[in-house]
Amino acid sequence: MTDMYAPPGDPADERRMVAAHRRAATRLGVTLTGPAAWGWNGRTLGRRGRHGEYGDCWLRLDSAPVGRRPDTLWEGASAAWAALPGVPQPRLYTVDESRADRMLYHAELAAYLSSEVCFGVPVLRDPLDLPDSWWASLRASLATISAASTDRPTLRREWLDRAFPRFLGLPAPRHVEFTTAHGDLHWSNLTRQGPMLLDWEAYGTAPRGYDAALLLAYSLLVPQTAARVRAELGHLLDTPAGHIARLTAAAELLDNASRGDHPELVPHLRDMAAEAGASVAMTAAP
């Protein structure tokens, strides 16, 4: 359970997060044993630890200014743990929230997973050779998630209405079926064994097939793995709803790329969107 991201760019933020993480460990009775593992943009800090009751554990900390608590993000792991007992995910032991120096801190204490993630960052760059059983487990997890009920939003209809014209040059489809999704399915949120599904912050509703489409989008730099995703998750991707999901994933990652994230994906996302868009147009034709 490690990340390959850098600490926050501001050394003061790094010191603040490290100090808050240590305070949370003290309150929760955790002896920290592992190195710091920073999340995307240095936003979160996780470390392996040891707890007297739970044993090996993982303590993850996030922060936000007072008055700007990100309710949806901070409640995702708890909501998913309560709603999806049949889905392989790290056991969540407890949550700790605190306040210091006009900042809010949210810490989650979960089971430590010894299995490596499939890749250290979301965008896959090397081929993966995963057994049939791995894919069967992932399909079962996605089916269980999709069948769950939640009022948490991952993506809202209003976002689709804005993002499709801006990033795809297309109007958003008139009819979109929303189902429950993990919300951030990529290769550093899946373990090689199982797979376990990690980081449930974005858990909520999204267009049907969105998780599969997002995993495909993050695989586009490795054609053989992208082909495997399409083969194993074709029942979600190669349907009218799946075409909309692929357009949604492309729009979201193009939106991210406009802010500097993973620009190398842009031409591949445009190709994926063109293919899916043609399929949607054919489906909608009289």
XYZ file of N, CA and C in Angstrom, residues 103-247:
435
model
N -7.193 24.371 10.332
C -7.285 23.256 9.400
C -8.032 22.098 10.052
N -8.776 21.369 9.220
C -9.429 20.131 9.639
C -8.591 18.959 9.146
N -8.538 17.911 9.954
C -7.781 16.711 9.592
C -8.682 15.482 9.712
N -8.584 14.628 8.731
C -9.386 13.409 8.670
C -8.432 12.227 8.517
N -8.416 11.353 9.507
C -7.526 10.188 9.479
C -8.357 8.915 9.444
N -7.929 7.960 8.636
C -8.581 6.663 8.542
C -7.573 5.583 8.910
N -7.945 4.732 9.849
C -7.104 3.607 10.248
C -7.694 2.345 9.642
N -6.921 1.687 8.802
C -7.403 0.510 8.077
C -6.382 -0.609 8.166
N -6.790 -1.791 7.752
C -5.881 -2.933 7.718
C -4.752 -2.676 6.730
N -3.570 -3.140 7.086
C -2.438 -3.033 6.168
C -2.499 -4.196 5.182
N -2.307 -3.900 3.909
C -2.319 -4.922 2.867
C -0.900 -5.160 2.383
N -0.476 -6.414 2.436
C 0.881 -6.728 1.996
C 0.982 -6.852 0.481
N -0.136 -7.077 -0.193
C -0.117 -7.219 -1.645
C 0.214 -5.891 -2.313
N 1.070 -5.940 -3.328
C 1.407 -4.737 -4.082
C 0.244 -4.306 -4.960
N 0.200 -3.003 -5.234
C -0.767 -2.526 -6.217
C -0.286 -2.929 -7.609
N -1.212 -2.924 -8.558
C -0.862 -3.350 -9.918
C 0.173 -2.439 -10.563
N 0.109 -1.153 -10.262
C 1.077 -0.203 -10.798
C 1.138 0.971 -9.834
N 2.273 1.624 -9.746
C 2.479 2.623 -8.714
C 1.762 3.932 -8.924
N 1.330 4.223 -10.151
C 0.572 5.435 -10.453
C -0.627 5.031 -11.308
N -1.633 5.892 -11.429
C -2.859 5.486 -12.129
C -2.663 5.062 -13.578
N -1.825 5.782 -14.333
C -1.669 5.493 -15.765
C -0.700 4.326 -15.946
N -1.184 3.250 -16.500
C -0.359 2.070 -16.720
C 0.665 2.333 -17.828
N 1.905 1.858 -17.602
C 2.960 2.044 -18.591
C 3.665 0.745 -18.962
N 3.399 -0.315 -18.237
C 3.991 -1.612 -18.522
C 2.885 -2.654 -18.599
N 3.046 -3.660 -19.459
C 2.013 -4.694 -19.564
C 1.818 -5.430 -18.241
N 0.589 -5.844 -18.007
C 0.248 -6.628 -16.820
C -0.205 -8.009 -17.253
N 0.275 -9.025 -16.549
C -0.146 -10.400 -16.811
C -0.911 -10.880 -15.587
N -2.226 -10.702 -15.611
C -3.065 -11.051 -14.475
C -3.881 -12.300 -14.813
N -4.038 -13.207 -13.859
C -4.719 -14.474 -14.140
C -6.214 -14.293 -14.364
N -6.823 -15.308 -14.970
C -8.263 -15.258 -15.215
C -9.044 -15.062 -13.923
N -8.555 -15.646 -12.822
C -9.258 -15.530 -11.556
C -9.292 -14.078 -11.069
N -8.243 -13.332 -11.373
C -8.202 -11.911 -10.989
C -9.329 -11.154 -11.688
N -9.464 -11.387 -12.961
C -10.494 -10.695 -13.726
C -11.882 -11.138 -13.300
N -12.054 -12.423 -12.991
C -13.357 -12.896 -12.534
C -13.745 -12.218 -11.219
N -12.767 -12.055 -10.314
C -13.039 -11.372 -9.050
C -13.398 -9.909 -9.282
N -12.685 -9.245 -10.183
C -12.993 -7.847 -10.468
C -14.396 -7.713 -11.049
N -14.763 -8.597 -11.969
C -16.118 -8.536 -12.534
C -17.171 -8.698 -11.446
N -16.936 -9.647 -10.523
C -17.895 -9.853 -9.443
C -17.987 -8.620 -8.552
N -16.847 -7.989 -8.258
C -16.856 -6.782 -7.427
C -17.622 -5.657 -8.108
N -17.382 -5.449 -9.389
C -18.068 -4.368 -10.098
C -19.570 -4.618 -10.167
N -19.966 -5.884 -10.290
C -21.393 -6.188 -10.302
C -22.025 -5.896 -8.949
N -21.325 -6.253 -7.875
C -21.851 -5.987 -6.532
C -21.957 -4.501 -6.281
N -20.937 -3.753 -6.670
C -20.955 -2.298 -6.475
C -22.109 -1.675 -7.251
N -22.254 -2.066 -8.496
C -23.284 -1.469 -9.347
C -24.684 -1.725 -8.810
N -24.866 -2.862 -8.139
C -26.188 -3.212 -7.610
C -26.497 -2.528 -6.282
N -25.491 -1.915 -5.658
C -25.703 -1.250 -4.368
C -26.479 0.045 -4.565
N -27.069 0.500 -3.473
C -27.843 1.735 -3.504
C -27.124 2.806 -2.687
N -27.008 3.992 -3.248
C -26.404 5.109 -2.524
C -26.937 6.419 -3.078
N -26.965 7.442 -2.227
C -27.328 8.769 -2.706
C -26.100 9.662 -2.855
N -24.901 9.052 -2.737
C -23.665 9.811 -2.913
C -23.395 9.993 -4.414
N -23.042 11.187 -4.862
C -22.710 11.370 -6.273
C -21.203 11.229 -6.522
N -20.842 10.488 -7.539
C -19.480 10.537 -8.067
C -19.419 11.593 -9.167
N -20.316 11.485 -10.117
C -20.459 12.485 -11.181
C -21.927 12.870 -11.265
N -22.169 14.144 -11.451
C -23.543 14.625 -11.565
C -23.905 14.865 -13.026
N -25.205 14.786 -13.287
C -25.705 15.037 -14.628
C -25.264 16.428 -15.117
N -25.247 17.394 -14.218
C -24.857 18.748 -14.593
C -23.418 18.806 -15.102
N -22.553 17.957 -14.526
C -21.160 17.932 -14.981
C -21.092 17.394 -16.407
N -21.844 16.331 -16.692
C -21.857 15.796 -18.051
C -22.314 16.852 -19.048
N -23.341 17.605 -18.668
C -23.874 18.619 -19.575
C -22.833 19.690 -19.890
N -21.950 19.972 -18.953
C -20.886 20.957 -19.197
C -19.677 20.337 -19.893
N -19.282 19.133 -19.452
C -18.013 18.557 -19.892
C -18.069 17.996 -21.306
N -19.169 17.399 -21.703
C -19.214 16.804 -23.042
C -18.978 17.857 -24.133
N -19.699 18.978 -24.134
C -19.415 19.978 -25.178
C -18.008 20.558 -25.075
N -17.534 20.789 -23.863
C -16.242 21.450 -23.704
C -15.083 20.562 -24.102
N -15.104 19.292 -23.688
C -13.935 18.439 -23.884
C -14.102 17.424 -25.008
N -15.336 17.166 -25.438
C -15.558 16.199 -26.505
C -16.178 16.827 -27.750
N -16.662 18.056 -27.623
C -17.342 18.676 -28.750
C -18.664 18.015 -29.072
N -19.279 17.397 -28.069
C -20.534 16.675 -28.251
C -21.525 17.107 -27.179
N -22.816 17.093 -27.494
C -23.800 17.297 -26.426
C -23.863 16.049 -25.551
N -24.133 16.225 -24.299
C -24.304 15.065 -23.424
C -25.537 14.273 -23.869
N -25.472 12.954 -23.804
C -26.647 12.149 -24.177
C -27.869 12.537 -23.358
N -29.022 12.454 -23.981
C -30.248 12.850 -23.300
C -30.568 11.902 -22.150
N -30.373 10.629 -22.384
C -30.711 9.622 -21.376
C -29.426 8.934 -20.904
N -29.138 9.048 -19.637
C -27.959 8.423 -19.030
C -28.418 7.652 -17.793
N -28.073 6.373 -17.749
C -28.411 5.556 -16.575
C -27.279 5.643 -15.556
N -27.602 6.049 -14.360
C -26.615 6.138 -13.291
C -26.736 4.929 -12.364
N -25.584 4.344 -12.028
C -25.526 3.279 -11.040
C -24.362 3.564 -10.098
N -24.250 2.769 -9.050
C -23.192 2.977 -8.065
C -21.854 2.534 -8.630
N -20.803 3.288 -8.294
C -19.464 3.027 -8.816
C -18.418 3.208 -7.728
N -17.281 2.541 -7.896
C -16.122 2.823 -7.048
C -15.711 4.275 -7.237
N -15.677 4.725 -8.481
C -15.491 6.137 -8.774
C -14.075 6.565 -9.102
N -13.095 5.704 -8.836
C -11.698 6.075 -9.121
C -10.901 4.808 -9.425
N -11.402 4.008 -10.343
C -10.810 2.699 -10.610
C -9.639 2.832 -11.574
N -8.436 2.712 -11.030
C -7.229 2.722 -11.849
C -6.234 1.737 -11.250
N -5.058 1.646 -11.868
C -4.158 0.538 -11.553
C -3.433 0.685 -10.222
N -3.374 1.866 -9.654
C -2.792 1.980 -8.319
C -3.847 1.875 -7.230
N -5.112 1.639 -7.616
C -6.179 1.363 -6.653
C -6.646 -0.079 -6.716
N -5.848 -0.922 -7.369
C -6.133 -2.355 -7.456
C -4.878 -3.130 -7.072
N -5.024 -4.144 -6.235
C -3.866 -4.947 -5.845
C -3.698 -6.138 -6.791
N -2.486 -6.651 -6.802
C -2.181 -7.791 -7.673
C -2.825 -9.080 -7.172
N -3.017 -9.179 -5.887
C -3.710 -10.331 -5.325
C -5.148 -9.943 -5.042
N -6.055 -10.782 -5.409
C -7.473 -10.516 -5.147
C -8.288 -10.325 -6.416
N -8.457 -9.057 -6.869
C -7.839 -7.829 -6.357
C -8.641 -7.175 -5.226
N -7.919 -6.509 -4.334
C -8.537 -5.589 -3.399
C -8.735 -4.254 -4.114
N -9.835 -3.585 -3.810
C -10.105 -2.251 -4.357
C -9.802 -1.225 -3.266
N -8.953 -0.267 -3.576
C -8.469 0.703 -2.600
C -9.076 2.088 -2.846
N -8.946 2.964 -1.852
C -9.250 4.403 -1.977
C -10.670 4.654 -2.487
N -11.601 4.644 -1.559
C -13.023 4.746 -1.874
C -13.569 6.162 -1.724
N -12.732 7.162 -1.776
C -13.194 8.536 -1.605
C -14.315 8.909 -2.576
N -14.202 8.458 -3.818
C -15.127 8.896 -4.867
C -16.347 7.990 -5.002
N -16.513 7.027 -4.119
C -17.632 6.090 -4.158
C -18.959 6.827 -4.280
N -19.762 6.434 -5.293
C -21.045 7.092 -5.495
C -21.626 6.715 -6.847
N -22.530 7.507 -7.348
C -23.214 7.182 -8.598
C -22.525 7.846 -9.789
N -22.523 7.107 -10.897
C -21.914 7.544 -12.157
C -22.598 6.788 -13.286
N -22.385 7.185 -14.533
C -22.994 6.436 -15.626
C -22.633 4.952 -15.580
N -23.587 4.092 -15.897
C -23.363 2.651 -15.860
C -22.133 2.284 -16.696
N -21.240 1.483 -16.105
C -20.019 1.073 -16.791
C -18.856 2.023 -16.599
N -19.049 3.051 -15.790
C -18.012 4.072 -15.634
C -16.710 3.498 -15.083
N -16.782 2.619 -14.087
C -15.549 2.056 -13.528
C -14.745 1.328 -14.593
N -15.418 0.501 -15.378
C -14.721 -0.234 -16.435
C -14.131 0.728 -17.460
N -14.875 1.769 -17.806
C -14.392 2.732 -18.791
C -13.185 3.494 -18.275
N -13.195 3.838 -16.994
C -12.064 4.564 -16.429
C -10.817 3.680 -16.411
N -10.984 2.402 -16.063
C -9.837 1.495 -16.077
C -9.292 1.350 -17.494
N -10.171 1.275 -18.471
C -9.721 1.228 -19.861
C -8.944 2.491 -20.223
N -9.458 3.642 -19.845
C -8.791 4.904 -20.186
C -7.387 4.967 -19.601
N -7.223 4.488 -18.388
C -5.911 4.502 -17.751
C -4.975 3.430 -18.318
N -5.476 2.576 -19.207
C -4.671 1.508 -19.799
C -4.217 1.815 -21.216
N -4.610 2.956 -21.769
C -4.474 3.191 -23.203
C -3.038 3.277 -23.694
N -2.071 3.538 -22.811
C -0.681 3.582 -23.249
C -0.099 2.186 -23.447
N -0.811 1.153 -23.010
C -0.336 -0.237 -23.136
C -1.407 -1.018 -23.895
N -1.333 -1.051 -25.221
C -2.426 -1.613 -26.017
C -2.819 -3.034 -25.632
N -1.851 -3.883 -25.268
C -2.221 -5.264 -24.968
C -3.047 -5.352 -23.696
N -2.748 -4.506 -22.710
C -3.554 -4.509 -21.495
C -4.904 -3.850 -21.756
N -4.916 -2.787 -22.551
C -6.191 -2.171 -22.909
C -7.099 -3.176 -23.613
N -6.518 -3.990 -24.482
C -7.303 -5.017 -25.166
C -7.841 -6.044 -24.169
N -7.031 -6.371 -23.145
C -7.488 -7.323 -22.135
C -8.645 -6.728 -21.329
N -8.553 -5.464 -20.999
C -9.653 -4.807 -20.285
C -10.927 -4.881 -21.116
N -10.813 -4.587 -22.390
C -11.996 -4.614 -23.256
C -12.566 -6.015 -23.372
N -11.680 -7.023 -23.406
C -12.159 -8.403 -23.510
C -12.839 -8.849 -22.217
N -12.228 -8.529 -21.082
C -12.742 -9.012 -19.806
C -13.949 -8.227 -19.320
N -14.042 -6.953 -19.706
C -15.136 -6.101 -19.235
C -16.019 -5.630 -20.389
N -16.012 -6.398 -21.462
C -16.789 -6.015 -22.635
C -18.278 -5.952 -22.377
N -18.767 -6.757 -21.410
C -20.195 -6.714 -21.095
C -20.606 -5.381 -20.501
N -19.626 -4.600 -20.029
C -19.894 -3.265 -19.509
C -19.538 -2.168 -20.504
N -18.561 -2.445 -21.364
C -18.030 -1.419 -22.259
C -18.680 -1.409 -23.632
N -19.051 -2.560 -24.129
C -19.544 -2.663 -25.505
C -21.063 -2.748 -25.533
N -21.696 -1.801 -24.908
C -23.147 -1.668 -24.857
C -23.463 -0.192 -25.045
N -24.712 0.157 -25.323
C -25.034 1.593 -25.410
C -24.636 2.363 -24.156
N -24.898 1.800 -22.979
C -24.485 2.472 -21.748
C -22.966 2.535 -21.644
N -22.293 1.468 -22.090
C -20.837 1.440 -22.042
C -20.200 2.478 -22.947
N -20.822 2.739 -24.092
C -20.291 3.787 -24.975
C -20.372 5.148 -24.285
N -21.477 5.397 -23.582
C -21.609 6.662 -22.843
C -20.589 6.711 -21.706
N -20.373 5.567 -21.054
C -19.387 5.527 -19.976
C -17.990 5.829 -20.500
N -17.649 5.305 -21.679
C -16.322 5.588 -22.247
C -16.183 7.075 -22.592
N -17.240 7.668 -23.115
C -17.199 9.107 -23.372
C -17.035 9.885 -22.065
